[in-house]
């Protein structure tokens, strides 16, 4: 008879428990995986952030030598490069320009209400197409963008959103883009012929995504890169020379002027996650927040795939009636969880992010 060894067991062998790494669970059941993290006593996302926490961006400016302004922004796994190049547009080459702006007339316009003046200048900037943004999603930034493909719907949508917000926020002053018929000083002597606007600077803005972790964070990242690039944009001193019938630029970089931006509007994105099998609504009334739902600030690519609702809020300092903050834009897509109460909470979170990102931009 065989004698069992001391290390063997006479009883039946116990089955080994089946275990997977957390990354496998995230792929097999992403919503359940996210729900398990958010239902802890202290809710934490898989990235280690709380639902209200936003990622801190990394910004590097003046990265492109052949641009008048540039910036590189990295937010999580999203990286975007912004380059701004100014080209000269003569008034003879425009269709809707009305040659009426002399220094005296512009001084009279400056005496108008500030909001009225900015609105009229923004309308002229839009009419003359002096701001031309273009968003490109580079090959390999996401698995869905293959080489040789035409511009995607996402890229065209982002370009339109950037252009629309540029006009709505009245970010760039028209006075910074004007080119006069002769150099102007603070107190020019009397001239036989009054100087007039003879050309404009047209800002061509290219936003190139090197990496894109989620479409929710694409617009805030692109807009932050645009702000950083505009803050470092310098335009050469230029004037129209009647003898040569051309626009001349001063090669001295010390004479170049920096753009004066109208505030610092900051865009914040949010996603709403509703757990499976829950979220019937409190009391069944429309517009109330559902049970089993969470608002996640600055979602990453994994969280975005689990969310059914996206909200983008753009705020900046100032506004009417002496308010500290002004809401410029609210965009919402999908879902029906966010109501009035949640929207106020989102605006407060957007204001917190504005204070954080404003401090980073002012250090540039």
CSV table of N, CA, C and O in Angstrom, one decimal, residues 1 5 8 17 32 37 50 54 67 73 93 97 122 144 154 161 189 202 215 240 245 284 311 326 347:
chain,number,residue,atom,x,y,z
A,1,UNK,N,0.8,-1.2,0.0
A,1,UNK,CA,0.0,0.0,0.0
A,1,UNK,C,0.9,1.2,0.0
A,1,UNK,O,1.8,1.3,0.7
A,5,UNK,N,2.7,11.1,1.0
A,5,UNK,CA,3.7,11.9,1.6
A,5,UNK,C,3.1,12.9,2.5
A,5,UNK,O,1.9,13.2,2.5
A,8,UNK,N,1.1,15.9,1.0
A,8,UNK,CA,-0.1,15.7,0.2
A,8,UNK,C,-1.3,15.7,1.1
A,8,UNK,O,-1.2,15.4,2.3
A,17,UNK,N,-9.5,30.0,-6.7
A,17,UNK,CA,-10.4,31.1,-7.1
A,17,UNK,C,-10.0,31.8,-8.4
A,17,UNK,O,-8.8,31.9,-8.7
A,32,UNK,N,-19.9,48.5,-14.6
A,32,UNK,CA,-19.9,47.9,-13.3
A,32,UNK,C,-18.6,48.2,-12.6
A,32,UNK,O,-18.5,48.4,-11.3
A,37,UNK,N,-16.3,51.6,-8.0
A,37,UNK,CA,-15.4,52.7,-7.5
A,37,UNK,C,-16.2,53.8,-6.9
A,37,UNK,O,-15.9,54.4,-5.8
A,50,UNK,N,-11.4,62.2,-7.2
A,50,UNK,CA,-12.8,62.3,-6.7
A,50,UNK,C,-13.7,62.8,-7.9
A,50,UNK,O,-13.2,63.3,-8.9
A,54,UNK,N,-10.3,67.8,-11.1
A,54,UNK,CA,-9.9,68.0,-12.5
A,54,UNK,C,-8.4,67.8,-12.6
A,54,UNK,O,-7.7,68.0,-11.6
A,67,UNK,N,6.0,80.6,-36.0
A,67,UNK,CA,4.7,81.1,-35.7
A,67,UNK,C,4.8,82.3,-34.9
A,67,UNK,O,5.8,82.5,-34.2
A,73,UNK,N,-0.2,71.8,-25.1
A,73,UNK,CA,-0.9,71.5,-23.9
A,73,UNK,C,-1.1,70.0,-23.8
A,73,UNK,O,-1.5,69.4,-24.8
A,93,UNK,N,-8.9,93.8,-50.9
A,93,UNK,CA,-9.2,92.4,-51.1
A,93,UNK,C,-10.4,91.8,-50.3
A,93,UNK,O,-10.8,90.7,-50.4
A,97,UNK,N,-15.8,95.4,-46.3
A,97,UNK,CA,-15.2,96.4,-45.5
A,97,UNK,C,-15.7,97.8,-46.0
A,97,UNK,O,-15.8,98.1,-47.2
A,122,UNK,N,-16.7,92.8,-32.7
A,122,UNK,CA,-16.8,91.3,-32.9
A,122,UNK,C,-17.5,91.0,-34.2
A,122,UNK,O,-17.2,90.1,-34.9
A,144,UNK,N,-9.3,55.2,-34.1
A,144,UNK,CA,-10.3,55.3,-35.2
A,144,UNK,C,-9.8,56.3,-36.3
A,144,UNK,O,-10.5,56.3,-37.4
A,154,UNK,N,-15.7,64.9,-36.1
A,154,UNK,CA,-15.2,65.5,-34.9
A,154,UNK,C,-14.4,66.7,-35.1
A,154,UNK,O,-14.5,67.7,-34.4
A,161,UNK,N,-16.9,74.9,-33.2
A,161,UNK,CA,-17.1,75.3,-31.9
A,161,UNK,C,-16.1,76.4,-31.4
A,161,UNK,O,-16.4,77.3,-30.7
A,189,UNK,N,1.4,114.3,-34.8
A,189,UNK,CA,1.3,115.7,-35.2
A,189,UNK,C,0.2,115.9,-36.3
A,189,UNK,O,-0.2,114.9,-36.9
A,202,UNK,N,-4.9,88.9,-40.3
A,202,UNK,CA,-5.7,87.7,-40.2
A,202,UNK,C,-5.0,86.6,-39.5
A,202,UNK,O,-3.9,86.2,-39.9
A,215,UNK,N,-13.3,62.5,-26.6
A,215,UNK,CA,-13.8,63.6,-27.3
A,215,UNK,C,-14.4,64.7,-26.3
A,215,UNK,O,-14.5,65.9,-26.6
A,240,UNK,N,0.8,100.9,-43.9
A,240,UNK,CA,0.7,101.0,-45.3
A,240,UNK,C,1.5,102.1,-45.9
A,240,UNK,O,1.4,103.3,-45.4
A,245,UNK,N,2.8,101.3,-52.4
A,245,UNK,CA,1.5,100.7,-52.4
A,245,UNK,C,1.6,99.3,-51.8
A,245,UNK,O,1.1,98.3,-52.5
A,284,UNK,N,-40.3,60.4,-10.2
A,284,UNK,CA,-40.7,60.3,-11.5
A,284,UNK,C,-41.0,61.6,-12.2
A,284,UNK,O,-41.6,61.6,-13.3
A,311,UNK,N,-21.8,67.7,-20.7
A,311,UNK,CA,-22.1,69.1,-20.6
A,311,UNK,C,-20.8,69.9,-20.6
A,311,UNK,O,-19.8,69.5,-20.0
A,326,UNK,N,-19.2,85.3,-15.4
A,326,UNK,CA,-20.1,85.4,-16.5
A,326,UNK,C,-20.1,84.0,-17.2
A,326,UNK,O,-19.1,83.5,-17.5
A,347,UNK,N,-21.9,74.9,-12.8
A,347,UNK,CA,-21.4,76.3,-13.0
A,347,UNK,C,-20.4,76.6,-11.8
A,347,UNK,O,-19.3,77.2,-12.1
